[in-house]
Coordinates of C-alpha atoms and ligand atoms in Angstrom, one line a residue:
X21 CA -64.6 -24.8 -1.6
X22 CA -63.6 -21.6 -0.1
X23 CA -60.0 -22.3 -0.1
X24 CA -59.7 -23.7 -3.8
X25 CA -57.7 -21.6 -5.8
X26 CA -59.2 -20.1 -9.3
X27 CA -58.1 -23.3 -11.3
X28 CA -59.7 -25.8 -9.0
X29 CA -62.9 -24.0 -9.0
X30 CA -63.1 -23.8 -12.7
X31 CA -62.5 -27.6 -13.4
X32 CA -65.5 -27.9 -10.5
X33 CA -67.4 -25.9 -12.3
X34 CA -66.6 -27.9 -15.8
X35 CA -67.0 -30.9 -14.4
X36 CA -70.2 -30.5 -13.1
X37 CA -69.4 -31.2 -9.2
X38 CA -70.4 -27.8 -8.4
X39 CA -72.3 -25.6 -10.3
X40 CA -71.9 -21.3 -10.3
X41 CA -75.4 -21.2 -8.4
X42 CA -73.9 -23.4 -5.6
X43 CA -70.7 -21.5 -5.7
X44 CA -72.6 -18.2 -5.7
X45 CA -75.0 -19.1 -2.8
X46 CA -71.8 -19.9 -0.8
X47 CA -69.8 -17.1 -1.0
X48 CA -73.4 -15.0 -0.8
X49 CA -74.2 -16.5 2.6
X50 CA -70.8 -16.2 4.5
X51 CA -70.8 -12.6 3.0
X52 CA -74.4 -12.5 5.4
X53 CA -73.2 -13.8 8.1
X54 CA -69.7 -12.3 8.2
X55 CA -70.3 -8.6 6.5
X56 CA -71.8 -7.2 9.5
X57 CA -68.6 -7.9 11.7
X58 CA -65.8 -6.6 8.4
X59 CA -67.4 -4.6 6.8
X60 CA -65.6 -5.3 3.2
X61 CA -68.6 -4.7 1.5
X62 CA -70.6 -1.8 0.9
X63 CA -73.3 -3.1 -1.5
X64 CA -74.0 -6.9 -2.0
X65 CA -75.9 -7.6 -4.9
X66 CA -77.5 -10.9 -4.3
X67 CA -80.1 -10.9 -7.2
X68 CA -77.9 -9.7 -9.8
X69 CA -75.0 -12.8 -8.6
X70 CA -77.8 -15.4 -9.2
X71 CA -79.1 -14.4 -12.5
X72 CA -74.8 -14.0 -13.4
X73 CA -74.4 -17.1 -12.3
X74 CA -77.5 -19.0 -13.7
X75 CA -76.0 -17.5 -16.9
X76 CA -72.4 -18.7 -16.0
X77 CA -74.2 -22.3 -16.0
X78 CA -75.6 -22.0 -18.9
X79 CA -72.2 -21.1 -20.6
X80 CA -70.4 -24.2 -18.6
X81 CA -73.4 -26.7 -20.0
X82 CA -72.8 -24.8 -23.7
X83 CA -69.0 -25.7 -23.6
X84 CA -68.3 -21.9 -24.0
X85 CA -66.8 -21.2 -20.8
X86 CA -63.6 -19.3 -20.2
X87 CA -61.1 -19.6 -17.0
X88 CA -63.0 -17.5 -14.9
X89 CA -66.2 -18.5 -15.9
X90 CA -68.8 -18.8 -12.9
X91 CA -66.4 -17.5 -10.6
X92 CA -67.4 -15.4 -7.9
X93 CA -65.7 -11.6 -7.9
X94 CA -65.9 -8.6 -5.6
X95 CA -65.3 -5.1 -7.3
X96 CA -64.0 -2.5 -5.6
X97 CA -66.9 0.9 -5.0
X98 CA -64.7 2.7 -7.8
X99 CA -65.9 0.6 -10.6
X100 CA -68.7 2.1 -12.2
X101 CA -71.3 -0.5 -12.1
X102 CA -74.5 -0.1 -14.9
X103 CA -77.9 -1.1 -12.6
X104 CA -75.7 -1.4 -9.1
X105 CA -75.0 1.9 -7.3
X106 CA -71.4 2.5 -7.2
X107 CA -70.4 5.1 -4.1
X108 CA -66.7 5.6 -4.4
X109 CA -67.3 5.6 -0.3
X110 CA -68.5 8.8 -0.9
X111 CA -71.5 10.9 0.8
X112 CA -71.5 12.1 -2.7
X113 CA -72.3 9.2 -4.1
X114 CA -74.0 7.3 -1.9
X115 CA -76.9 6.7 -4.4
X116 CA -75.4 7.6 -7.8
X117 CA -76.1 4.5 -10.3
X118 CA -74.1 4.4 -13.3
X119 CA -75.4 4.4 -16.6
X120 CA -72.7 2.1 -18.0
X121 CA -70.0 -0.4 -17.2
X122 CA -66.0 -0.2 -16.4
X123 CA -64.2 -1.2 -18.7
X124 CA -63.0 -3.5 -15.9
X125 CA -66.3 -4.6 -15.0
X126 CA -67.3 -5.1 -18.6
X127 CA -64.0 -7.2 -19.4
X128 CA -65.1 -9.7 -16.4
X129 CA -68.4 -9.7 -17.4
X130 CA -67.6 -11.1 -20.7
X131 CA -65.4 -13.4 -19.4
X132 CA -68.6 -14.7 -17.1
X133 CA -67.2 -13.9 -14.0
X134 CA -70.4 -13.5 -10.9
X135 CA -70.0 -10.1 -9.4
X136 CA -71.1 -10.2 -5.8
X137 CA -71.1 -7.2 -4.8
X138 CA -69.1 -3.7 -4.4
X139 CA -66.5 -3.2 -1.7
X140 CA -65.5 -0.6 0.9
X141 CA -62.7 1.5 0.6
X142 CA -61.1 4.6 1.4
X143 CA -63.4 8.0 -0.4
X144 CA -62.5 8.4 -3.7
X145 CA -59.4 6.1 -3.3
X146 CA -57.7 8.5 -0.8
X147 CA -55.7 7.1 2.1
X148 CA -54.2 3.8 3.7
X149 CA -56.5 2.7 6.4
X150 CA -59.9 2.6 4.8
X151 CA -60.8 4.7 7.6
X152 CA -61.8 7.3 5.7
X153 CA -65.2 5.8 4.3
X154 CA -68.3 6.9 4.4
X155 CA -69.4 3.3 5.1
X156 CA -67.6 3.2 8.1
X157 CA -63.7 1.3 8.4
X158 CA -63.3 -2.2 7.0
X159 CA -61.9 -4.4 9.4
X160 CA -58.9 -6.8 9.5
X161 CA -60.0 -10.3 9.5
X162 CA -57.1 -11.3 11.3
X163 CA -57.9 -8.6 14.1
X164 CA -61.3 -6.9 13.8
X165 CA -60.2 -3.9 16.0
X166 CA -57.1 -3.6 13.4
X167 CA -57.2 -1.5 9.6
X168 CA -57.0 -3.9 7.2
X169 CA -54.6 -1.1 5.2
X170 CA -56.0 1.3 1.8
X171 CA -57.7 2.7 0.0
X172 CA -59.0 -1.1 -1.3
X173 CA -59.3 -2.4 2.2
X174 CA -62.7 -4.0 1.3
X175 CA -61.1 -5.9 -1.2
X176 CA -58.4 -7.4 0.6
X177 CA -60.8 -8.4 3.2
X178 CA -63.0 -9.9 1.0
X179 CA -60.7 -12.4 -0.1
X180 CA -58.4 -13.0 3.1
X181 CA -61.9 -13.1 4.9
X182 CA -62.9 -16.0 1.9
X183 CA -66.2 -13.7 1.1
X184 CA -64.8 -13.7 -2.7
X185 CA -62.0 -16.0 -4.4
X186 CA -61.0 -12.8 -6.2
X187 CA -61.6 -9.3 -6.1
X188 CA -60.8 -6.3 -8.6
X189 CA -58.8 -2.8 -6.9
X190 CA -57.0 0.2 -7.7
X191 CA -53.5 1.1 -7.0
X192 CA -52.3 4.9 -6.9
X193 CA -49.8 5.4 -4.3
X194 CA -50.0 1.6 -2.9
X195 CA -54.0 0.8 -2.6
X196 CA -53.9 -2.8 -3.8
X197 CA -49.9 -4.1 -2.8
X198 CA -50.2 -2.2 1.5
X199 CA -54.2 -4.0 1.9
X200 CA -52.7 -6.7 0.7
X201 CA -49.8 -6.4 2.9
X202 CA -52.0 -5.5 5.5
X203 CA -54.5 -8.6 5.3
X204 CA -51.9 -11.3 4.1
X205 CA -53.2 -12.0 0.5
X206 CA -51.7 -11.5 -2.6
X207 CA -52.4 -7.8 -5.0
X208 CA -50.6 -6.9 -8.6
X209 CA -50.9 -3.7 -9.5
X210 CA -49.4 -3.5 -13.5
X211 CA -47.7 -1.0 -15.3
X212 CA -49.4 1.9 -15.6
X213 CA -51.7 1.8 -19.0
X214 CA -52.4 -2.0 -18.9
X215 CA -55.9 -1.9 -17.5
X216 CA -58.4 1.3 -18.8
X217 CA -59.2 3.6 -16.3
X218 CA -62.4 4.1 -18.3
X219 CA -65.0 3.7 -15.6
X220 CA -63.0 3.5 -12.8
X221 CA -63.7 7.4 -10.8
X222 CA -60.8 9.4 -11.4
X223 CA -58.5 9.8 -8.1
X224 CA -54.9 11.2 -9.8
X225 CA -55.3 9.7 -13.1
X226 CA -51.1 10.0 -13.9
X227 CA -50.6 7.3 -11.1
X228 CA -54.3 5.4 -11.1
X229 CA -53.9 1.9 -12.1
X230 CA -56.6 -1.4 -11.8
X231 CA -55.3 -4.6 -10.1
X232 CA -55.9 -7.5 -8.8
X233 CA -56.4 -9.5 -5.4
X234 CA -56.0 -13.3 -5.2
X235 CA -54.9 -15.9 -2.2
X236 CA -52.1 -16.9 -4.7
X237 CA -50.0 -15.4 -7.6
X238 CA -51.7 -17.6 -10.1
X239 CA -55.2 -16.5 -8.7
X240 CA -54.0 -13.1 -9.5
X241 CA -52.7 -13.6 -13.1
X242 CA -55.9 -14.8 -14.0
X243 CA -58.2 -12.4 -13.1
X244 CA -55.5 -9.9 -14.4
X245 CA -55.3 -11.2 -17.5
X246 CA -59.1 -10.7 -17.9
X247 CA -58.7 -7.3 -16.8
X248 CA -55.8 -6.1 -19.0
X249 CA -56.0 -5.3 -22.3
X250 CA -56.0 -2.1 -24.7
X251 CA -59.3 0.2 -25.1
X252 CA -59.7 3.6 -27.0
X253 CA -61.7 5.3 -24.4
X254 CA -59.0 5.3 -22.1
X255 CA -56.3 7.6 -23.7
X256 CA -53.6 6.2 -21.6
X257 CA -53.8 2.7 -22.3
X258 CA -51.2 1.1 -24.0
X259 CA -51.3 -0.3 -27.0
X260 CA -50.3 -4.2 -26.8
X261 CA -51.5 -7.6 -27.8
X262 CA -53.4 -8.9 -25.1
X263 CA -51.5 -11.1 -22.6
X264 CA -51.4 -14.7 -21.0
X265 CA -50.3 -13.2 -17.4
X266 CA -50.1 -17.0 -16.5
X267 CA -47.8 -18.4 -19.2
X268 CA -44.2 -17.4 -17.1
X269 CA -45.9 -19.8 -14.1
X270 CA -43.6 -22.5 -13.3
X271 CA -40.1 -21.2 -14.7
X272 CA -37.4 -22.2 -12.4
X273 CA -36.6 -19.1 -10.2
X274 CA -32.7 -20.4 -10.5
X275 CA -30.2 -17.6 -11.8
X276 CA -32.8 -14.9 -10.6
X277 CA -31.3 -11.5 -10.0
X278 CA -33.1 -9.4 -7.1
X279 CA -32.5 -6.5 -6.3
X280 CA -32.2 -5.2 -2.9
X281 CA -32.4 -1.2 -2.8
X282 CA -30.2 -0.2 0.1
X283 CA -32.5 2.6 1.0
X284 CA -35.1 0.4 1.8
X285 CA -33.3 -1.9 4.2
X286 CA -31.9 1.0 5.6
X287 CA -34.3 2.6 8.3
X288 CA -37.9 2.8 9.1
X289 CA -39.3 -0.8 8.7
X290 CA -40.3 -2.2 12.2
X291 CA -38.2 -4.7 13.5
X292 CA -41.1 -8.0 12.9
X293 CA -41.6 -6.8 9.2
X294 CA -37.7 -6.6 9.0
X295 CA -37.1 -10.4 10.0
X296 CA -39.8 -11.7 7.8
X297 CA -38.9 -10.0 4.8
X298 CA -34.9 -11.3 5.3
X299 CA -36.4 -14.8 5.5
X300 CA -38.3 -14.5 3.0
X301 CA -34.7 -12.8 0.7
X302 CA -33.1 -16.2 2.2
X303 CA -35.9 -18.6 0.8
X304 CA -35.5 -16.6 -2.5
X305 CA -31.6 -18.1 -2.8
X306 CA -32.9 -20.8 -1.7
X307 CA -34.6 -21.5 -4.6
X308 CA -31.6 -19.8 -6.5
X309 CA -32.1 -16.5 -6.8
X310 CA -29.0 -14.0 -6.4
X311 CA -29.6 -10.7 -4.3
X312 CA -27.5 -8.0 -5.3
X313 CA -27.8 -4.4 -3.5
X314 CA -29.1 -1.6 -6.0
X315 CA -30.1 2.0 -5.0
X316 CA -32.7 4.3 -5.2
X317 CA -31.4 7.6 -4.2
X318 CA -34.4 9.5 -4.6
X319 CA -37.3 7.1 -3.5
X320 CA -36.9 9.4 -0.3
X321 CA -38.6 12.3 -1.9
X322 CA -41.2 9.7 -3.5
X323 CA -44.0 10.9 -0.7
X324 CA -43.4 14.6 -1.1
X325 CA -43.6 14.4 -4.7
X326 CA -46.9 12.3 -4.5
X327 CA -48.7 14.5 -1.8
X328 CA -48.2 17.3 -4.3
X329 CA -49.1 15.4 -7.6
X330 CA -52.0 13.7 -6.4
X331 CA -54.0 16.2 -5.0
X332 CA -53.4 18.3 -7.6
X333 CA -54.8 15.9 -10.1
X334 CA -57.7 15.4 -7.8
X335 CA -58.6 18.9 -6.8
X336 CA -59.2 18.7 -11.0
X337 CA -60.8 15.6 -11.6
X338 CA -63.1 15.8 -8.5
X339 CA -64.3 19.5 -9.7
X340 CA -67.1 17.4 -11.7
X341 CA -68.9 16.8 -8.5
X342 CA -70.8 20.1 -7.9
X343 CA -73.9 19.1 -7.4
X344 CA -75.7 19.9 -10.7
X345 CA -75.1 16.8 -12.9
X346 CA -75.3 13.9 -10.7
X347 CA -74.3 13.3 -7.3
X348 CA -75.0 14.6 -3.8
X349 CA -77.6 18.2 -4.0
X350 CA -77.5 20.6 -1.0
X351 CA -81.5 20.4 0.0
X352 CA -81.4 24.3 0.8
X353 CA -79.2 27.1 -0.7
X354 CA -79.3 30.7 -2.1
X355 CA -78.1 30.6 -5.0
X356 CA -75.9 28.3 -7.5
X357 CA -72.5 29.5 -5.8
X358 CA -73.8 28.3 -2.4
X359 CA -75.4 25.1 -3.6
X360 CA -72.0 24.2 -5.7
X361 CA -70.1 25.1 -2.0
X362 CA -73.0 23.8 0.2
X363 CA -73.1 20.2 -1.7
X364 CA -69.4 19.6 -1.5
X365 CA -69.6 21.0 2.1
X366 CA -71.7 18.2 2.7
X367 CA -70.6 15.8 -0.5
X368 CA -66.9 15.1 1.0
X369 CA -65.3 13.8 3.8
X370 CA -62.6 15.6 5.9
X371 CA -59.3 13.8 4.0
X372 CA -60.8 14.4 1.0
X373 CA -61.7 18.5 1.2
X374 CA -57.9 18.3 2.6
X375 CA -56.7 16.7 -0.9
X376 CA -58.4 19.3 -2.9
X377 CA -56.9 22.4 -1.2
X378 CA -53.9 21.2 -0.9
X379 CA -54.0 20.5 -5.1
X380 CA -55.9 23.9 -5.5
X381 CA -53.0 25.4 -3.6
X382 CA -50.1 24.0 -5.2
X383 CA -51.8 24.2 -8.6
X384 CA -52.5 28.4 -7.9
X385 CA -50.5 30.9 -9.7
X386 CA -47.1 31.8 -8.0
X387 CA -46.7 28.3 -6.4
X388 CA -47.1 26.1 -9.4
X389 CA -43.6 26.0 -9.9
X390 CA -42.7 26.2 -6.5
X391 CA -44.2 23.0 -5.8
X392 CA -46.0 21.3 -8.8
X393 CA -43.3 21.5 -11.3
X394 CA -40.8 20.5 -8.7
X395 CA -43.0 17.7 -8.0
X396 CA -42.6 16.4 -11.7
X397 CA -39.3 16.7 -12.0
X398 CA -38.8 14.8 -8.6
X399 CA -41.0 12.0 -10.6
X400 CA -38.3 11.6 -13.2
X401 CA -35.6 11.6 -11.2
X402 CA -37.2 8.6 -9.2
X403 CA -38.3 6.6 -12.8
X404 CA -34.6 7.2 -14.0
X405 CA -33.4 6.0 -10.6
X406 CA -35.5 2.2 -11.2
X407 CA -34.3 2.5 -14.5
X408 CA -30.4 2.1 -13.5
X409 CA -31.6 -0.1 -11.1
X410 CA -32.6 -2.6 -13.4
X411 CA -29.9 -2.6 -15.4
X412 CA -28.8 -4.8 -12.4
X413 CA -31.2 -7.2 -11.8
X414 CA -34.6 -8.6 -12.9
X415 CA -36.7 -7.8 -9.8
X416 CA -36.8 -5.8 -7.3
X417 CA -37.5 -6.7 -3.4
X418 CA -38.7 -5.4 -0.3
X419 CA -41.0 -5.1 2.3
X420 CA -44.7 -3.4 1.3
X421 CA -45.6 -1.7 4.7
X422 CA -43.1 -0.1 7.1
X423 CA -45.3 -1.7 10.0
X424 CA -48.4 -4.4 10.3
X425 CA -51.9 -3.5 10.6
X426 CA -52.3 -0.7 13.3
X427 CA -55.3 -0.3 15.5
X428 CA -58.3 1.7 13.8
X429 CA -57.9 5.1 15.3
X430 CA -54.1 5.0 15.8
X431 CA -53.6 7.6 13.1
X432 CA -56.5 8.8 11.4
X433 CA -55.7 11.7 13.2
X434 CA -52.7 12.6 12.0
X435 CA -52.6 12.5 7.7
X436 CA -48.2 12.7 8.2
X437 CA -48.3 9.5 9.9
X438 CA -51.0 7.8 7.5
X439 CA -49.0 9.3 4.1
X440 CA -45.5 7.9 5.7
X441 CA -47.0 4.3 5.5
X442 CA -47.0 4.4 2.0
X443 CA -43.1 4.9 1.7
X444 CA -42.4 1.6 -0.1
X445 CA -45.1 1.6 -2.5
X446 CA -45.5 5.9 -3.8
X447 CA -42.0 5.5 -6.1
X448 CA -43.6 2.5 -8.4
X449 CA -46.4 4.6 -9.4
X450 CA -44.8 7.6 -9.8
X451 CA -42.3 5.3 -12.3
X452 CA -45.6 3.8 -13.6
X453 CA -43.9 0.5 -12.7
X454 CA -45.5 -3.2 -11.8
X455 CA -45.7 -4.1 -8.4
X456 CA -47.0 -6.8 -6.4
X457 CA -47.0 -7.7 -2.6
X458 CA -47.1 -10.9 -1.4
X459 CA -47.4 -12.9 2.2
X460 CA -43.9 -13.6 3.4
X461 CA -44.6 -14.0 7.0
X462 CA -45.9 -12.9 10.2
X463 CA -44.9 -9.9 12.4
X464 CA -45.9 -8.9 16.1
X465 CA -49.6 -10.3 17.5
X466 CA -49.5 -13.1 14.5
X467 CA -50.0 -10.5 12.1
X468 CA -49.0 -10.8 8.7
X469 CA -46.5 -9.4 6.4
X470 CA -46.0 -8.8 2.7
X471 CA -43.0 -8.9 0.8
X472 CA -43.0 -6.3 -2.6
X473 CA -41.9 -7.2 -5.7
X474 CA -40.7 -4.4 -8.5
X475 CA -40.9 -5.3 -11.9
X476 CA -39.5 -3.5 -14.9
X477 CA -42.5 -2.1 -17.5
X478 CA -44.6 -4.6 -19.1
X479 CA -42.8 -7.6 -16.9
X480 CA -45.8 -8.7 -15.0
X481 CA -45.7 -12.0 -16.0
X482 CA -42.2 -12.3 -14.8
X483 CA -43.4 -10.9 -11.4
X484 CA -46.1 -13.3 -10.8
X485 CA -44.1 -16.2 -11.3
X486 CA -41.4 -14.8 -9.1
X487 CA -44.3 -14.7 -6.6
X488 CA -45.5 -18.1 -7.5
X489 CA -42.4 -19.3 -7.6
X490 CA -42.3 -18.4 -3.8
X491 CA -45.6 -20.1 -2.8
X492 CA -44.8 -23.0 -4.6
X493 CA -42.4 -23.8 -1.3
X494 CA -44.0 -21.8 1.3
X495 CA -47.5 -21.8 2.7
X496 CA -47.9 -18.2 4.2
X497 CA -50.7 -17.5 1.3
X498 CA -52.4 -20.4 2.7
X499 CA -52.6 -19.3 6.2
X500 CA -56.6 -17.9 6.8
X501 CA -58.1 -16.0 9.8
X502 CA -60.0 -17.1 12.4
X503 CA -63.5 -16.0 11.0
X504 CA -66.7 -17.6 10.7
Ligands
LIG21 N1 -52.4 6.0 0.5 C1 -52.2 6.7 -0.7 C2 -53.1 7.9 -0.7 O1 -53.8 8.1 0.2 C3 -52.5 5.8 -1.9 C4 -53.9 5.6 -2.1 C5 -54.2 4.8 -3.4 O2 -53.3 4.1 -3.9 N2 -55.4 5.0 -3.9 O3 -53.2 8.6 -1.7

């Protein structure tokens, strides 16, 4: 039952073979006994899963249940949870329980899916290791003494790992598409506006975006599908009819145009993640796709441009947390000036003080310009430059992550090294485009390797198929680690 995809675990369920309860129980008790080793979750909510699923049951027996219906689901510690404390990885947070739902989280409720619990990621969403939580690193199921990539590293594990069929994450320089890279499962992150950021802690809310973690493209356009969808209280979301995220599945792939941007293939991929991402281009004409080269010219100046946007946004949205309202209190302090300073002292980690006074900085007067306004104009430049490209083909491919997962340790010591990992995935979210990584193969030490996929805006259900369309006649999404 732990390998059966999101379909075969809802006809179970309908037809009676297996009820949520059972399903629940599973996934709960290899989250026991394998937690303590990965770390993917920072809060399992075993009580709260059983009554979910008792409900789920009920639904089933009622004839009123939806796709995802009894399915288990991990959401990532950024999702504001009502009655489960919801951390963001944060010493700030460590025992802040929300008043309300995400939007997210209210969405999959409705739709009857069992939350199990909340999983570990990077503070506040900021960096690509996971190595930067409070909770400690999550650890790559397919080598425990490896990252398994950020900032939604729990997530990722919790699925390759088979502690959850599905799991919910965030995506603002490449959290969903380089975990799942990382760990060999499959992420969409859509364009930006199609799932509400209401409820989901603010990181840099121009480039913040949900998505989703299956084993398999389908897996992923179901959950997103339950995800997506317009609400007022997020001013950004877009205003669309809700969407059917599984109804491209199954198009022929033949006549296919990919894209290949020739900055991409030029340098800084390893050699392993090189080979698996050509033979992965090849199985694509295979099934009759055409590759046709198309350039980016500025995706080079995508990381600059992010590490200047993105702190800035988050030296202003994390302001809230001073101690006063909710959140982590200094115990002793003077006055209110050292108690706002003494609680964020303590609040925040060391990446994340970096973030903020590196956005109060290029947000101060004199340098806003200098840098921030640069920054946005840099951003345009790199939308108009996917813009062109599409005018050339219908996707477009490439690898996710420069390297495979590195040892924990390797470069949390050194935020240049960590921020150039995220070269291939920074430009979509500055464009606000789709983007999805996929398994395409394995690298050095049996590792494996994700292929990216660029869509234009609002072509998600393109991009899934195209993914599906690849695992359909490959089995790399099938491979699972060694654990338990
Ligand atoms: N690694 C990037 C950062 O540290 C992206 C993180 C994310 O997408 N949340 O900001």
């Amino acid at each position: 039952m732990i390998e059966a995809s999101l379909k075969d675990l809802a006809a179970a369920l309908r037809a009676g073979t297996l009820s949520s309860v059972e399903l629940a129980t599973l996934f709960l008790d290899r989250i026991d006994a394998l937690n303590p080793s990965l770390n993917a979750f920072i809060t399992v909510d075993r009580d709260g899963a059983l009554s979910a699923a008792r409900a789920a049951d009920a639904r089933l027996a009622a004839g009123t249940a939806g796709p995802l219906t009894g399915i288990p689901l991990a959401h990532k510690d950024v999702f504001c949870t009502e009655g489960v404390r919801t951390t963001c990885a944060s010493r700030m947070l460590e025992n802040f329980v929300s008043p309300y739902d995400a939007h997210v989280v209210s969405q999959l409720k409705a739709a009857g899916a069992v939350m199990l619990g909340k999983t570990n990621m990077d503070e506040y969403a900021m960096g690509s290791s996971n190595e930067n939580s409070h909770f400690g690193p999550a650890k790559n199921p397919w080598d425990a003494s490896r990252v398994p990539g950020g900032s939604s590293g729990g997530s990722a594990v919790a699925v390759a790992a088979r502690l959850a069929p599905m799991a919910t994450g965030t995506d603002t320089g490449g959290s969903v598409r380089q975990p799942a890279a990382l760990t060999g499962v499959t992420g969409i992150k859509p364009t930006y506006g199609v799932v509400s950021r209401y409820g989901m802690i603010a990181y840099a809310s121009s480039l913040d975006q949900g998505g989703a973690f299956g084993r398999s493209a389908e897996d992923c356009a179901l959950l997103l599908s339950a995800m997506a969808g317009f609400d007022p209280r997020d001013s950004t979301s877009v205003e669309r009819d809700t969407e059917d995220y599984t109804r491209e599945l199954g198009k022929p792939l033949a006549g296919l145009r990919i894209g290949l941007p020739k900055e991409f293939f030029a340098e800084g991929m390893d050699d392993d993640v090189r080979a698996a991402t050509e033979a992965a281009l090849e199985q694509y004409r295979q099934l009759g796709a055409t590759t046709v080269e198309v350039s980016l010219p500025n995706a080079k100046l995508a990381i600059p441009a992010y590490y200047v946007i993105a702190p800035a946004e988050a030296s202003s949205n994390l302001s809230r947390f001073d101690g006063v309202r909710y959140g982590h209190r200094a115990p002793e302090y003077v006055d209110l000036a050292d108690m706002y300073s003494k609680s964020r002292a303590q609040g925040f980690g060391a990446e994340v003080k970096r973030r903020i006074l590196v956005g109060t900085y290029v947000l101060s007067h004199g340098y806003y310009d200098a840098y921030y306004l640069q920054a946005q104009k840099l951003r345009r430049l790199i939308a108009e430059d996917f813009i062109a490209a599409f005018t050339h083909c219908d996707v477009i491919a490439g690898p996710t992550s420069p390297t495979v997962a590195w040892p924990i340790g390797e470069k949390s010591d050194d935020p240049v090294q960590m921020y150039l990992q995220d070269i291939y995935t920074i430009a979509v979210n500055l464009a606000g485009l789709p983007g999805l990584s996929l398994p395409c193969g394995t690298g050095a030490g049996d590792l494996p390797v994700g292929l990216q996929l660029i869509g234009n805006y609002f072509d998600e259900a393109r991009l899934l198929n195209v993914a599906h369309g690849f695992q359909q006649a490959t089995d790399w999404h099938r491979r699972m680690p060694a654990v338990g």
